[in-house]
Amino acid sequence: MEDKFISLLYPDEESLNYHMDRNNLPKVSEAVCDELSLTDLFSLKNSSLTDFFTSDPTVIEYRQRTISDMINIPELKEALAEVHPILDDIGELRRLDMSKGNFGDSYLYSITEIELYVSCIETLKSGFEKIADKVKSPAFRRLSDFVLELASSEYYSELNKKLSALASRVHEVRSVTVGVNLDRELRPVAAGVISVNSEQFKSGKTLDKILRFSFKNDSFTTIAELSPFGKGQSENKKEALVGAFHSAIEDVFKSSIKGWRSIVGEYVLDNTDFLLRLLPEIEFVSRATDLVKKLSAHPGCSVCFPKILPKEEKAFSALELYNPRVALAIDDEIVCNDFEFDDEARIYVLTGPNRGGKSVITVAVGAAEAFAMLGLPVPARSAEISPVDGIFTHFPEGADDTIDKGRLGEECARLREIFDCVTEDSMILLDESLSSTGAYEAAYIASEILTGFATMRVRGIFSTHLHELAAAVPEINKKSASLGGISLDTLVAGIEEGKRSFKIVRAKPDGKSYARDIADKYGLSFDSIMRTVKERECDR
């Protein structure tokens, strides 16, 4: 049967090999995935989420079609769910075999692995037979065609027959008869397997004979147990005996399997490898589909496949964008926001009250970009997004100071590392950076940083409590323009009637109005305090 390239995530072998080189992947670290809550949202066991990011629009479109089938054909998801534990068993068998030093040479392990392989193919066949006419994506069409063609082939049928005959012999083994030669002092000098039996031996203890109403001696009744399986014996002794028996049984079956060895080798080394390579991809698309369905079912939440635009357009536009982690953490309808980078603003300075939604929207933008680069629907009603060559975050790390630099020095060092990595095709997300120092110093350093990022033409968000920084945007723009850089603008996390609305608007900040609203809300404005004083005087 002709070999076919099959991948759920990559359209061809060249593309897969390119992405296998981590130097070709977008720079999205595990730390960034953690800060954007992606690690918790996906919770992968067989791989890292960072393995799957891509900046290639062709790959993204290929994955979108794969995920679309997963969402629209529930039976497909069910078939993959059934085959997943079988592939886990194959992987575990491989690890166990290699830990014994066999590296695929064990005949008994090979038989078991081929049994699992056949079970895997039969499971996929059963699933695809029901849905073959519904599948639209290139990935699942290839997999469906391969499985159905293989399962109906004469070669596969012959494999099944030989496997069935051989496996039945192996699985009928219930005991072995061991012969041991002794010297004059009754010390063992040689041992070997005399026979392989389909019946288990029975204890020769008197009590057991009474319970069986049998006092006869026969070849399957023992007169004494081997000590390594007795009480108080070390695991090393037991393991040594198990290893000896395993090796002996291997030798017994070697002659039976010898003529079939070429078939065993081919299927163990080729076809099971092909299925194991699919395991991380199956897990990824399955977890992604589960996540998308959860978000779709949440009140007020939409998901959409974004239109992928060329990297050079530096596009990011989303309607009714929301933070997926927050959406799944609450039962109420979530507040959505429209967000766009445009020619008037590639970097935003986002200000507003504490707990007013600044961090939430900052993470939402990063999560949407990440979802798009994974080939998934994004948490928004509609979106147009260009891939980036990296996502870089600078979020608070708490109040723990470093001994050698202090917290401000540590923050500056981390920002310096970002500068060393970003290009004009990168995205930066800075949340309350430089909060470890006073407002004057922080505003000055932040102004320098933003001027640098603007000159480098990076897009991103600087979420901050520093209203002085927002006021400095015109000056930053003037300097950036003189150096051929991009423009900045300001966003504000809104408050309506003294309450946080979590709505993000493109406007100039008014720090005093926020402070006044918050003070009124908590009864800390001068008028509120005076009313409290008068009420106490009246109570007296």
Tab-separated table of N, CA and C in Angstrom, residues 36 143 180 202 253 330 357-358 366 399 424 459 529:
chain	number	residue	atom	x	y	z
A	36	LEU	N	-0.873	34.264	29.702
A	36	LEU	CA	-2.100	34.441	28.926
A	36	LEU	C	-3.144	33.387	29.269
A	143	LEU	N	-6.827	10.955	6.291
A	143	LEU	CA	-6.818	9.920	7.327
A	143	LEU	C	-7.934	8.912	7.079
A	180	VAL	N	15.724	-27.678	36.729
A	180	VAL	CA	16.935	-27.150	37.349
A	180	VAL	C	17.885	-28.310	37.638
A	202	LYS	N	-0.944	-25.472	40.425
A	202	LYS	CA	-1.725	-25.398	41.662
A	202	LYS	C	-0.800	-25.601	42.845
A	253	PHE	N	9.336	-18.714	21.877
A	253	PHE	CA	8.483	-18.230	20.789
A	253	PHE	C	9.278	-17.691	19.603
A	330	ILE	N	-16.604	32.615	35.267
A	330	ILE	CA	-17.804	33.240	35.815
A	330	ILE	C	-19.041	32.674	35.127
A	357	GLY	N	-10.533	46.341	34.441
A	357	GLY	CA	-10.529	45.578	33.202
A	357	GLY	C	-9.291	45.761	32.348
A	358	LYS	N	-8.290	46.492	32.863
A	358	LYS	CA	-7.081	46.725	32.057
A	358	LYS	C	-6.352	45.414	31.764
A	366	GLY	N	-3.840	39.290	23.636
A	366	GLY	CA	-2.795	38.277	23.457
A	366	GLY	C	-3.359	36.895	23.197
A	399	ALA	N	5.675	40.856	44.830
A	399	ALA	CA	6.499	41.812	45.568
A	399	ALA	C	7.841	41.243	45.988
A	424	GLU	N	9.768	44.325	14.203
A	424	GLU	CA	8.576	45.088	13.862
A	424	GLU	C	7.361	44.195	13.626
A	459	ARG	N	3.918	46.451	17.688
A	459	ARG	CA	2.540	46.739	18.127
A	459	ARG	C	2.310	46.131	19.503
A	529	ILE	N	-17.323	61.706	53.618
A	529	ILE	CA	-16.735	61.680	54.960
A	529	ILE	C	-17.480	62.646	55.875
